[in-house]
Amino acid sequence: MDFFFQSIDGRVLVKATPVLVFVLGILAIAYRYYSAFLAARVLCLNDSNPTPAVRLADGQNFHVTNRWVLFGHHFAAISGAGPLIGPVLALQYGYLPGLLWLVVGVCLAGAVQDMVVLAASVRRDGKSLAEIVRVEMGPWAHAVASSAILFIVIIALAGLGFVVVKALGGEKVALPATMVLTPSQGTAFKKLDGENAWLVPAGATIQMPGVGGRFIRPEPFTLQVTDGAMPVSDSAPWVLPAGASQVIPGSSWGLFTIACTIPIALLVSAHMYWFRPGRVLEASLLGGVLVLGATWLGSFVPGSRFESWFQLSQGQTVFVLCAYGFIASILPVWLLLCPRDYISSFLKIGTIALLVVGTCLANPLLLHRPVEPVFASGGPTFKGGMFPFVFICVMCGAVSGFHSLVSSGTTPKMVGREKDIRLIGYGSMLLEGVVAVVALIAAASLDPRLYYDINVDLRRVPEFQGQIDRLHQELGQAGNIQHLTIAQVEERVEETLRGRVGGAVTLAVGMAQILTKPLEELGLRDATLFGYWKYWYHFAIMFEALFILTTIDTGTRIARYLVQETMGRLHPAFGRPAWIPGAILASGLVTLAWGALVATGSIDTIWPMFGIANQLLAVVALATVAVMLSGTSRRRYLWVLVGPLLFVLSTTMTAGYQMVVIRFPAMMQQPATRLAGTLSLAATIFVITTVAVFLVFATARIMAKWSMKGDSESF
């Protein structure tokens, strides 16, 4: 029984490996039987039906692609920040609610949506979700749906881009006013070149306002303060003014590796289509070896003379990110986007496989409680109660409306055979579910003390300190069996961790712990062990940025298709995806829109409603394919769509109501958050209203088709 459980201080703790194996078994059964049922009975997939990639091949957007290459592209495109970050943030509710929603949601909702929407688009000449709505439901429903879809995809791209910029271009961690910094004996603050920047020496003591006790920062860090602020003396305690922040540098390792994937993708594409046509295995091996080599070489960039080349500021990172998204959305899919996403999927899938193996070898305890009563009504990582917000926080790993845009965007234009839809649509989403479960396990294996030290904004420590103290008291010794403090982990990874909210840093620490533990059990010396902690932590940061970036290029191209379809109403040439002037104009408008949000930081004002908007987009997608299915003789299987639609609709509308009635008005009462609350309120009301109107159209259309005679067999 020690393999499954361990009893500590009267509390029974579950081990990770049995949970992971059980989840993998459930997902395998779902793919083997439920996806086969969908393919054979609901969709009637038939390879004798020519796909758009065959009928409309143009060498630009419609192009028959090997199914494994397309699987890699599709998985890379749908797997953004959600499956990595959402489960980590939802851990404040305990690990069980998120885990159950991931397993049930991905099998019965998310993978179903992705597969069915992909089939619908393939059967409709690779049309986007908005165009399918126009054909099936008319121009008014199309106007409502397309406006909601375009709005949501721009917000999604900006949100994803914001996370990438923070990972590659660094970030600033706001520090609370009146926090006291005291240099260790024999050290002093040092003024840096540039305005209002100071170097705080290693070993400085920090006293947080309103919280008892002090802690020592083992590593030096850069402090940015307001104009004119300076310490009383270089070695005396410094009471920080309002507006102070710690500057976290960007990842030169991550930027180097990601930059290398672009020429590698071009080489792989040339190998598959020019040098050795059709030799996909050779090109895959070549791309895989080169990506692994670039990842290894990237570890030598920090501290080298090349570091400054890849140590970009946030503004520079935004510009480079926008330039890449613009170019990737215009070039032929087979030249850059598809092979780059494909070779990136090697690193993605390889890292997840490594985590699965590492988890099985380490078999860590899940130190958090299955259900956490202390933060059941909301906490530092996510405001709002467990119901309905655990379903909003954990979205992409279970069900995500953004996936429907990929399934009706680039992917259907490259499917060579209809039966490949099962692997690409359902299989890719199951793999994303595995990503989310592994991320949840990695975070749940962290000591709760360490988890909350990382995930509580330093300015809000006094607000949550009482609840955190209560949680640690209830957990007792069972909550800290690793005996690792935040200072010890910071020393191991050589990085500032306290107050690094958002989930990405927490996941990186959890991954480092899981991948280092098997080496620790081999009795390695501490110095060597510290090196592994540092390596795995920075590898995880790079991995997360790469994971998200592959969604940016595909998302920009999808948004470009949506804009071109709309502009095609004004002039037919704009509606042709292969028309270069139209592609350049549409890509420019899309890139400018999400790039401006990232550059100005305005995404922070609407990020709280992004989860709701994303889930409501899934409702639109499921309702659209339900309309299509209701007009066929297979409408008796409508429950496979209506069931998840009603569940997602109920949870999302409940969350939307609470945010519109309670949270956003409260934000509008405070001068500092008045603008953010107003914009969030308006955006959320817009999305909820458009989706509600669309559902009226969809319901009426389903009822009309249900009553019609002479059912069509085409879906």
XYZ file of C-alpha atoms in Angstrom:
715
model
C 0.000 0.000 0.000
C 2.989 2.339 0.316
C 2.918 2.670 -3.469
C -0.583 4.177 -3.288
C -0.800 6.008 0.053
C 1.281 7.287 2.935
C 0.030 8.272 6.382
C 1.728 11.256 8.009
C 0.646 13.012 11.189
C -2.778 11.358 11.033
C -3.416 12.422 7.448
C -3.489 9.962 4.532
C -1.707 11.338 1.471
C -2.254 9.993 -2.045
C 0.722 9.290 -4.293
C 0.884 10.633 -7.816
C 1.772 7.616 -9.966
C -1.440 5.589 -9.350
C -3.515 8.707 -10.095
C -1.627 9.340 -13.330
C -1.857 5.721 -14.486
C -5.598 5.661 -13.750
C -6.155 8.863 -15.750
C -4.133 7.573 -18.704
C -6.225 4.396 -18.678
C -9.490 6.376 -18.758
C -8.247 8.486 -21.671
C -7.123 5.399 -23.598
C -10.560 3.793 -23.156
C -12.260 7.006 -24.298
C -10.170 7.113 -27.464
C -10.615 3.430 -28.220
C -14.405 3.323 -27.820
C -16.035 6.771 -27.599
C -14.092 8.353 -30.461
C -14.756 5.251 -32.562
C -18.476 5.645 -31.822
C -18.345 9.289 -32.890
C -16.448 8.460 -36.085
C -18.664 5.536 -37.150
C -22.150 6.420 -35.899
C -22.346 10.196 -35.463
C -20.069 11.488 -38.238
C -19.890 8.455 -40.571
C -16.342 9.303 -41.653
C -15.564 7.902 -45.081
C -12.223 8.033 -46.900
C -14.001 7.887 -50.256
C -15.120 11.493 -49.718
C -12.429 13.818 -51.102
C -11.307 16.420 -48.567
C -10.823 20.159 -49.278
C -7.045 19.641 -49.220
C -7.485 17.343 -52.253
C -10.241 19.208 -54.119
C -9.052 22.767 -53.502
C -5.280 22.299 -53.344
C -3.547 25.625 -54.007
C -0.095 25.103 -52.465
C -0.737 28.005 -50.104
C -3.494 27.167 -47.598
C -5.069 23.956 -48.931
C -2.377 21.311 -48.897
C -2.530 17.556 -48.160
C -0.331 16.938 -45.121
C 0.886 13.704 -43.563
C -1.484 12.884 -40.716
C 1.273 12.671 -38.101
C 2.698 16.003 -39.190
C -0.813 17.451 -39.048
C -1.384 15.837 -35.645
C 1.735 17.621 -34.413
C 0.624 20.915 -35.904
C -2.905 20.656 -34.504
C -1.714 19.665 -31.026
C 0.836 22.478 -31.013
C -1.793 24.976 -32.180
C -4.449 24.137 -29.580
C -2.063 23.704 -26.648
C -1.455 27.166 -25.283
C -1.273 28.558 -21.769
C -4.539 27.009 -20.567
C -3.533 23.382 -19.915
C -0.325 24.514 -18.186
C -1.557 27.456 -16.131
C -5.251 26.788 -15.412
C -4.838 23.578 -13.351
C -2.021 25.190 -11.334
C -4.166 28.194 -10.409
C -7.187 25.996 -9.621
C -5.111 24.101 -7.055
C -6.259 26.579 -4.402
C -9.582 24.673 -4.463
C -7.737 21.355 -3.951
C -6.556 18.950 -6.619
C -9.697 16.804 -6.909
C -12.190 19.297 -8.477
C -9.773 20.228 -11.262
C -8.729 16.613 -11.818
C -12.303 15.354 -12.156
C -13.250 18.168 -14.541
C -10.170 17.511 -16.661
C -10.863 13.796 -17.068
C -14.630 14.015 -17.601
C -14.517 17.242 -19.578
C -11.825 16.215 -22.054
C -13.475 12.860 -22.866
C -17.102 14.007 -23.147
C -16.839 17.690 -24.088
C -13.491 19.040 -25.284
C -12.395 16.197 -27.546
C -15.949 15.813 -28.869
C -16.098 19.501 -29.801
C -12.710 19.451 -31.531
C -13.439 16.305 -33.525
C -16.980 17.227 -34.592
C -16.104 20.813 -35.566
C -13.138 19.518 -37.591
C -15.432 17.093 -39.423
C -17.973 19.847 -40.043
C -15.332 22.140 -41.540
C -13.880 19.374 -43.721
C -17.381 18.678 -45.037
C -17.828 22.422 -45.734
C -14.710 23.072 -47.851
C -12.556 23.986 -44.849
C -14.768 26.935 -43.934
C -14.377 28.735 -40.623
C -16.882 28.361 -37.809
C -18.359 31.766 -38.673
C -18.871 30.794 -42.327
C -20.489 27.512 -41.304
C -22.917 29.536 -39.185
C -23.759 31.701 -42.218
C -24.498 28.677 -44.398
C -26.510 26.804 -41.757
C -28.298 29.636 -39.950
C -28.358 32.708 -42.170
C -26.779 36.170 -42.268
C -28.145 37.493 -38.962
C -26.808 34.576 -36.941
C -23.548 34.881 -38.881
C -23.222 38.576 -37.972
C -23.730 37.839 -34.288
C -21.420 34.807 -34.228
C -18.613 36.337 -36.291
C -18.469 39.476 -34.138
C -18.245 37.376 -30.967
C -15.685 34.999 -32.471
C -13.381 37.734 -33.771
C -13.588 39.605 -30.457
C -12.734 36.492 -28.470
C -9.856 35.367 -30.699
C -8.173 38.791 -30.482
C -8.460 38.684 -26.683
C -7.114 35.122 -26.668
C -4.111 36.036 -28.815
C -3.358 39.058 -26.646
C -3.598 36.973 -23.491
C -1.327 34.276 -24.853
C 1.095 36.861 -26.194
C 1.194 38.597 -22.817
C 2.311 35.347 -21.137
C 5.020 34.805 -23.778
C 6.310 38.354 -23.364
C 6.536 37.906 -19.598
C 8.463 34.647 -20.037
C 10.856 35.827 -22.755
C 11.005 39.568 -22.105
C 10.946 39.455 -18.330
C 8.474 40.982 -15.917
C 8.184 43.346 -12.981
C 6.983 42.067 -9.606
C 5.270 44.874 -7.705
C 6.481 45.281 -4.111
C 4.306 46.606 -1.277
C 4.876 50.085 0.081
C 6.741 50.260 3.431
C 8.486 46.939 2.806
C 11.899 47.129 4.495
C 15.146 46.000 2.821
C 18.231 45.601 5.018
C 21.580 44.691 3.404
C 23.608 41.962 5.089
C 26.697 42.997 6.998
C 29.499 44.169 4.718
C 27.239 44.725 1.687
C 25.463 47.786 0.297
C 22.897 48.899 -2.232
C 24.427 49.833 -5.587
C 23.026 52.373 -8.047
C 22.804 50.909 -11.557
C 23.070 52.623 -14.893
C 19.696 53.861 -15.979
C 16.966 55.681 -14.135
C 15.851 54.610 -10.656
C 17.452 51.141 -10.718
C 19.358 49.675 -7.762
C 21.110 46.362 -7.162
C 20.095 44.768 -3.870
C 22.996 42.580 -2.652
C 22.691 38.871 -1.894
C 21.668 38.025 1.659
C 19.446 41.086 2.178
C 16.796 40.772 4.895
C 13.187 41.580 3.980
C 10.428 42.640 6.363
C 6.947 42.557 4.822
C 4.405 45.112 6.078
C 1.657 43.758 8.308
C 3.262 40.307 8.589
C 5.374 39.048 11.450
C 8.818 37.584 10.840
C 11.554 38.244 8.331
C 13.201 36.279 5.565
C 16.504 36.471 3.718
C 16.854 36.750 -0.032
C 19.838 34.521 -0.917
C 20.396 36.016 -4.384
C 20.950 39.619 -5.558
C 18.147 41.277 -7.497
C 17.379 44.496 -9.349
C 15.022 46.984 -7.730
C 13.208 49.737 -9.618
C 11.738 52.637 -7.652
C 9.868 55.848 -8.384
C 11.577 59.072 -9.399
C 13.851 60.479 -6.719
C 13.523 57.528 -4.323
C 16.789 56.356 -2.773
C 18.021 54.740 0.453
C 19.061 56.822 3.447
C 22.526 55.305 3.012
C 23.994 52.432 0.988
C 24.024 50.074 3.967
C 21.072 51.253 6.110
C 17.570 49.724 6.086
C 15.464 51.061 3.218
C 11.699 51.551 3.601
C 10.393 51.230 0.059
C 8.006 53.839 -1.338
C 4.831 53.028 -3.267
C 5.406 51.942 -6.855
C 8.583 49.918 -6.228
C 9.057 46.690 -8.161
C 11.585 43.958 -8.731
C 12.824 43.557 -12.301
C 12.936 39.945 -13.497
C 15.123 39.518 -16.623
C 13.847 37.644 -19.658
C 14.927 34.179 -20.742
C 17.804 34.326 -23.219
C 17.834 30.521 -23.258
C 14.181 30.378 -24.249
C 14.458 33.060 -26.918
C 17.528 31.401 -28.452
C 15.829 27.999 -28.680
C 12.599 29.423 -30.078
C 14.528 31.485 -32.628
C 16.344 28.328 -33.745
C 13.052 26.538 -34.452
C 12.361 28.914 -37.364
C 15.359 27.984 -39.587
C 14.981 24.364 -38.459
C 11.354 24.430 -39.636
C 12.384 25.846 -43.010
C 15.008 23.103 -43.358
C 12.516 20.373 -42.431
C 10.017 21.771 -44.926
C 12.660 21.857 -47.679
C 13.659 18.270 -46.859
C 10.052 17.003 -47.043
C 9.016 18.864 -50.180
C 12.199 19.554 -52.199
C 15.253 17.515 -51.181
C 13.577 14.180 -50.288
C 9.866 14.465 -51.141
C 7.631 12.250 -49.044
C 10.375 11.167 -46.611
C 8.483 12.337 -43.517
C 10.351 10.048 -41.106
C 13.726 11.384 -42.237
C 12.548 14.984 -41.907
C 11.054 14.242 -38.486
C 14.276 12.722 -37.183
C 16.262 15.627 -38.586
C 13.946 18.182 -36.992
C 13.837 16.347 -33.666
C 17.618 16.079 -33.392
C 18.126 19.733 -34.338
C 15.503 20.975 -31.839
C 17.067 18.947 -29.029
C 20.468 20.281 -30.055
C 19.168 23.861 -30.034
C 17.652 23.292 -26.580
C 20.987 22.022 -25.254
C 22.946 24.868 -26.854
C 20.496 27.363 -25.401
C 21.536 26.397 -21.882
C 24.979 27.920 -22.582
C 23.614 31.301 -23.702
C 22.917 32.763 -20.212
C 26.170 34.219 -18.909
C 27.891 34.047 -22.296
C 28.907 36.925 -24.532
C 25.881 36.121 -26.704
C 23.386 36.653 -23.870
C 22.803 40.322 -24.727
C 21.725 39.293 -28.240
C 18.814 37.293 -26.825
C 18.125 39.334 -23.659
C 15.365 41.505 -25.104
C 13.279 44.053 -23.280
C 9.519 43.643 -23.107
C 9.016 46.203 -25.880
C 11.513 44.446 -28.144
C 9.913 41.077 -27.394
C 6.470 42.429 -28.333
C 7.820 43.700 -31.651
C 9.569 40.415 -32.485
C 6.480 38.420 -31.476
C 4.201 40.530 -33.679
C 6.627 40.314 -36.607
C 6.756 36.527 -36.331
C 2.950 36.190 -36.065
C 2.476 38.441 -39.107
C 5.003 36.578 -41.297
C 3.851 33.100 -40.240
C 0.230 33.948 -41.056
C 1.112 35.004 -44.634
C 3.655 32.397 -45.752
C 2.341 29.081 -47.123
C 1.346 26.742 -44.308
C 3.726 24.020 -45.504
C 6.734 26.353 -45.502
C 6.916 27.626 -41.909
C 3.810 27.319 -39.738
C 3.086 23.613 -40.079
C 6.686 22.289 -39.903
C 7.589 24.674 -37.046
C 4.557 23.583 -35.038
C 5.355 19.969 -35.909
C 8.959 20.082 -34.712
C 7.895 22.118 -31.667
C 5.501 19.294 -30.845
C 8.544 17.009 -30.501
C 9.742 19.125 -27.602
C 6.226 19.460 -26.210
C 5.363 15.777 -26.352
C 8.892 14.761 -25.353
C 8.785 16.955 -22.261
C 5.366 15.673 -21.251
C 6.572 12.082 -21.737
C 9.620 12.914 -19.615
C 7.338 14.290 -16.903
C 5.161 11.187 -17.026
C 8.240 8.964 -16.636
C 9.675 11.250 -13.959
C 6.388 11.161 -12.043
C 6.272 7.371 -12.210
C 9.868 7.114 -10.947
C 9.577 9.788 -8.255
C 5.980 8.858 -7.285
C 5.623 12.062 -5.252
C 2.932 12.622 -2.668
C 0.079 14.976 -3.501
C 0.626 17.302 -0.557
C -2.404 19.510 -1.128
C -5.787 18.356 0.144
C -8.261 16.847 -2.350
C -10.696 19.666 -1.553
C -9.352 22.780 0.162
C -11.997 24.257 2.522
C -9.909 27.297 3.439
C -10.136 28.764 -0.074
C -13.393 27.147 -1.222
C -14.916 30.614 -1.594
C -11.938 32.058 -3.457
C -8.331 32.846 -2.727
C -5.115 34.434 -3.931
C -4.877 32.692 -7.313
C -8.499 32.980 -8.449
C -11.368 35.031 -7.080
C -14.751 33.383 -6.740
C -16.072 30.156 -5.262
C -15.235 26.620 -6.295
C -18.494 26.490 -8.245
C -18.536 27.733 -10.922
C -15.019 29.150 -11.158
C -13.075 25.883 -11.126
C -14.698 25.219 -14.530
C -13.613 28.661 -15.764
C -10.093 28.452 -14.383
C -9.548 24.955 -15.830
C -10.701 25.376 -19.408
C -8.258 24.412 -22.165
C -7.399 21.018 -20.707
C -11.090 20.097 -20.510
C -12.937 22.141 -23.147
C -11.913 25.304 -24.973
C -13.778 27.323 -27.557
C -10.506 28.510 -29.055
C -9.907 24.945 -30.280
C -12.969 25.182 -32.501
C -11.240 27.998 -34.391
C -8.223 25.775 -35.057
C -10.484 22.860 -36.006
C -12.214 25.125 -38.531
C -9.130 27.155 -39.464
C -5.791 25.780 -40.637
C -6.256 22.084 -39.853
C -9.295 21.206 -42.070
C -7.462 22.652 -45.068
C -4.685 20.054 -44.664
C -6.576 16.826 -43.831
C -5.890 14.204 -46.498
C -8.449 11.563 -45.465
C -11.662 11.844 -43.480
C -10.792 9.023 -41.074
C -7.716 10.976 -39.955
C -10.146 13.362 -38.257
C -10.460 10.941 -35.350
C -6.731 10.938 -34.566
C -6.217 14.638 -35.184
C -9.364 16.013 -33.555
C -10.074 13.649 -30.660
C -6.527 12.367 -30.105
C -4.879 15.794 -29.938
C -7.357 16.990 -27.333
C -6.787 13.905 -25.193
C -3.072 14.612 -25.309
C -3.749 18.153 -24.129
C -5.733 16.640 -21.266
C -2.633 14.657 -20.327
C -0.638 17.906 -20.339
C -3.119 19.505 -17.945
C -3.177 16.497 -15.592
C 0.629 16.352 -15.459
C 0.751 20.097 -14.734
C -1.776 19.633 -11.924
C 0.219 16.766 -10.402
C 3.485 18.705 -10.616
C 1.961 21.634 -8.731
C 0.097 19.442 -6.218
C 3.373 17.741 -5.273
C 4.773 21.076 -4.041
C 4.598 21.901 -0.349
C 1.563 24.147 0.225
C 3.819 26.643 2.024
C 5.979 26.910 -1.067
C 2.933 27.078 -3.358
C 1.392 30.035 -1.550
C 4.715 31.842 -1.084
C 4.955 31.888 -4.883
C 1.313 32.544 -5.691
C 0.388 35.358 -3.308
C 0.992 38.834 -4.669
C 3.456 40.523 -2.302
C 1.110 43.504 -1.950
C -1.711 41.195 -0.811
C 0.174 39.094 1.737
C -1.553 40.717 4.757
C -4.955 40.055 3.151
C -4.454 36.284 2.952
C -1.925 35.647 5.719
C -4.576 34.618 8.270
C -6.094 32.009 5.943
C -2.674 30.691 4.952
C -1.655 30.327 8.618
C -4.890 28.432 9.286
C -4.238 26.141 6.301
C -0.707 25.304 7.475
C -1.940 24.667 11.003
C -4.579 22.232 9.754
C -2.121 20.430 7.476
C 0.481 20.015 10.205
C 3.602 18.029 9.396
C 1.858 16.381 6.438
C 1.920 19.680 4.566
C 5.671 20.193 4.574
C 7.420 16.837 4.430
C 9.863 18.109 1.802
C 11.245 20.676 4.288
C 12.045 23.089 1.470
C 11.557 26.770 2.190
C 11.107 29.409 -0.485
C 14.639 30.666 0.204
C 16.120 27.185 -0.294
C 14.326 26.702 -3.602
C 15.358 30.191 -4.761
C 18.945 29.248 -3.982
C 18.626 26.055 -6.000
C 17.112 27.632 -9.109
C 19.027 30.919 -8.739
C 15.860 32.863 -9.424
C 13.413 35.041 -7.501
C 10.223 33.112 -6.775
C 8.300 34.899 -4.035
C 5.204 36.670 -5.355
C 5.628 35.358 -8.923
C 1.898 34.902 -9.470
C 0.285 33.543 -12.625
C 1.061 29.818 -12.425
C 4.004 29.598 -14.852
C 6.706 29.849 -12.173
C 4.844 27.412 -9.907
C 4.693 24.831 -12.691
C 8.393 25.312 -13.472
C 9.307 24.675 -9.822
C 7.036 21.617 -9.703
C 8.594 20.228 -12.888
C 12.097 20.847 -11.516
C 11.247 19.003 -8.311
C 9.745 15.979 -10.088
C 12.586 15.669 -12.605
C 15.271 16.145 -9.946
C 13.888 13.786 -7.309
C 14.976 10.541 -9.054
C 18.510 11.985 -9.257
C 18.311 13.000 -5.608
C 17.501 9.430 -4.640
C 20.693 8.308 -6.395
C 22.663 10.164 -3.720
C 24.076 12.965 -5.849
C 26.055 15.663 -4.064
C 24.204 18.894 -3.231
C 26.249 20.984 -5.658
C 25.354 18.667 -8.531
C 21.747 18.526 -7.369
C 21.493 22.308 -7.336
C 22.726 22.324 -10.918
C 19.915 19.992 -11.945
C 17.300 22.140 -10.163
C 18.529 25.226 -12.021
C 18.648 23.400 -15.359
C 15.146 21.916 -15.103
C 13.621 25.166 -13.836
C 14.924 27.263 -16.734
C 14.151 24.435 -19.162
C 10.548 24.515 -17.928
C 10.286 28.290 -18.439
C 11.556 27.882 -22.005
C 9.193 24.946 -22.548
C 6.186 26.980 -21.393
C 7.036 29.885 -23.706
C 7.463 27.530 -26.676
C 4.241 25.749 -25.749
C 2.279 28.992 -25.905
C 4.023 30.539 -28.917
C 2.814 27.845 -31.296
C -0.727 29.005 -30.588
C 0.155 32.581 -31.540
C 1.120 31.816 -35.149
C -1.859 29.575 -35.832
C -4.265 31.900 -34.010
C -3.101 34.882 -36.052
C -3.662 32.947 -39.273
C -7.127 31.873 -38.122
C -8.056 35.461 -37.252
C -6.746 36.473 -40.682
C -9.158 33.999 -42.313
C -12.047 35.460 -40.283
C -11.186 39.020 -41.326
C -10.787 38.010 -44.975
C -14.153 36.248 -44.985
C -15.766 39.412 -43.627
C -13.918 41.661 -46.092
C -14.981 39.322 -48.882
C -18.493 40.730 -48.513
C -17.068 44.073 -49.691
C -14.896 42.700 -52.486
C -14.777 39.012 -53.567
C -10.975 39.024 -53.930
C -10.515 39.637 -50.203
C -12.439 36.451 -49.467
C -9.844 34.306 -51.253
C -7.257 33.129 -48.653
C -4.537 32.801 -51.318
C -4.875 36.440 -52.497
C -1.668 38.014 -51.162
C -2.810 41.671 -50.820
C -5.860 40.579 -48.840
C -3.753 38.252 -46.693
C -1.255 41.030 -45.913
C -3.955 43.555 -45.025
C -5.958 41.145 -42.850
C -2.838 39.835 -41.091
C -1.681 43.371 -40.439
C -5.003 44.369 -38.872
C -5.110 41.284 -36.654
C -1.486 41.576 -35.546
C -1.896 45.282 -34.821
C -4.983 44.601 -32.698
C -3.538 41.948 -30.392
C -0.062 43.464 -30.429
C -1.398 46.801 -29.204
C -3.141 45.094 -26.283
C 0.046 43.266 -25.323
C 2.261 46.349 -25.680
C 0.039 48.590 -23.565
C -0.717 45.970 -20.938
C -4.443 46.558 -21.497
C -4.983 42.816 -21.501
C -4.870 42.980 -17.691
C -8.179 44.835 -17.735
C -10.068 42.064 -19.554
C -8.148 38.928 -18.577
C -10.665 38.063 -15.787
C -13.398 37.580 -18.404
C -11.260 35.681 -20.906
C -12.121 32.320 -19.358
C -15.836 33.072 -19.647
C -15.492 34.263 -23.240
C -13.518 31.161 -24.187
C -16.095 28.812 -22.696
C -18.959 30.661 -24.359
C -17.182 30.230 -27.682
C -17.315 26.473 -27.014
C -21.073 26.865 -26.546
C -21.289 28.573 -29.958
C -19.275 25.768 -31.577
C -21.332 22.970 -30.010
C -24.604 24.717 -30.900
C -23.493 25.149 -34.523
C -22.673 21.490 -35.066
C -25.871 20.551 -33.199
C -27.811 22.514 -35.834
C -26.000 20.572 -38.572
C -26.614 17.197 -36.926
C -30.310 17.911 -36.290
C -30.972 17.945 -40.031
C -29.692 14.383 -40.549
C -31.067 10.939 -39.792
C -28.467 10.719 -37.053
C -30.120 13.400 -34.940
C -30.874 10.741 -32.314
C -27.223 11.216 -31.309
C -27.758 14.908 -30.618
C -27.186 14.220 -26.898
C -23.430 13.916 -27.477
C -23.435 17.663 -28.228
C -26.349 19.014 -26.203
C -25.178 17.412 -22.946
C -21.791 19.150 -22.756
C -23.323 22.329 -24.240
C -25.854 22.666 -21.420
C -23.278 21.933 -18.723
C -20.734 24.431 -20.035
C -23.499 26.991 -20.561
C -24.772 26.647 -16.976
C -21.361 26.999 -15.332
C -20.231 29.836 -17.587
C -23.394 31.885 -17.350
C -23.347 31.510 -13.551
C -19.775 32.785 -13.463
C -20.653 35.603 -15.856
C -23.606 36.670 -13.721
C -21.454 36.804 -10.581
C -18.754 38.830 -12.315
C -21.193 41.289 -13.900
C -23.322 41.780 -10.776
C -20.709 41.530 -8.010
C -17.044 41.643 -8.998
C -16.858 44.257 -11.742
C -19.141 46.784 -9.961
C -16.918 46.402 -6.880
C -13.872 47.164 -9.037
C -15.630 50.228 -10.420
C -16.063 51.606 -6.888
C -12.276 51.875 -6.448
C -10.468 54.703 -8.282
C -7.426 52.514 -9.034
C -9.503 49.799 -10.755
C -12.414 51.868 -12.090
C -11.298 51.756 -15.721
C -10.415 48.048 -15.552
C -13.781 47.217 -14.002
C -15.687 49.278 -16.577
C -13.931 47.693 -19.560
C -14.280 44.188 -18.112
C -17.976 44.758 -17.429
C -18.632 46.010 -20.962
C -16.646 43.197 -22.602
C -18.329 40.477 -20.539
C -21.816 41.823 -21.174
C -21.041 42.002 -24.911
C -19.925 38.370 -25.083
C -22.794 37.051 -22.941
C -25.376 39.000 -24.945
C -24.103 37.939 -28.366
C -23.940 34.274 -27.332
C -27.433 34.417 -25.808
C -28.834 35.900 -29.041
C -26.990 33.284 -31.071
C -28.493 30.475 -28.972
C -31.970 31.783 -29.791
C -31.156 31.498 -33.515
C -29.638 28.036 -33.007
C -32.582 26.697 -31.001
C -35.073 27.929 -33.579
C -33.055 26.352 -36.388
C -32.775 23.006 -34.582
C -36.528 22.896 -34.017
C -37.172 23.765 -37.665
C -34.812 21.066 -38.955
C -36.197 18.517 -36.511
C -39.677 18.949 -37.955
C -38.558 18.726 -41.588
C -39.069 15.573 -43.623
C -36.542 13.969 -45.918
C -33.535 13.964 -43.634
C -30.182 14.542 -45.278
C -27.359 12.090 -44.764
C -24.670 14.747 -45.169
C -23.297 16.349 -42.027
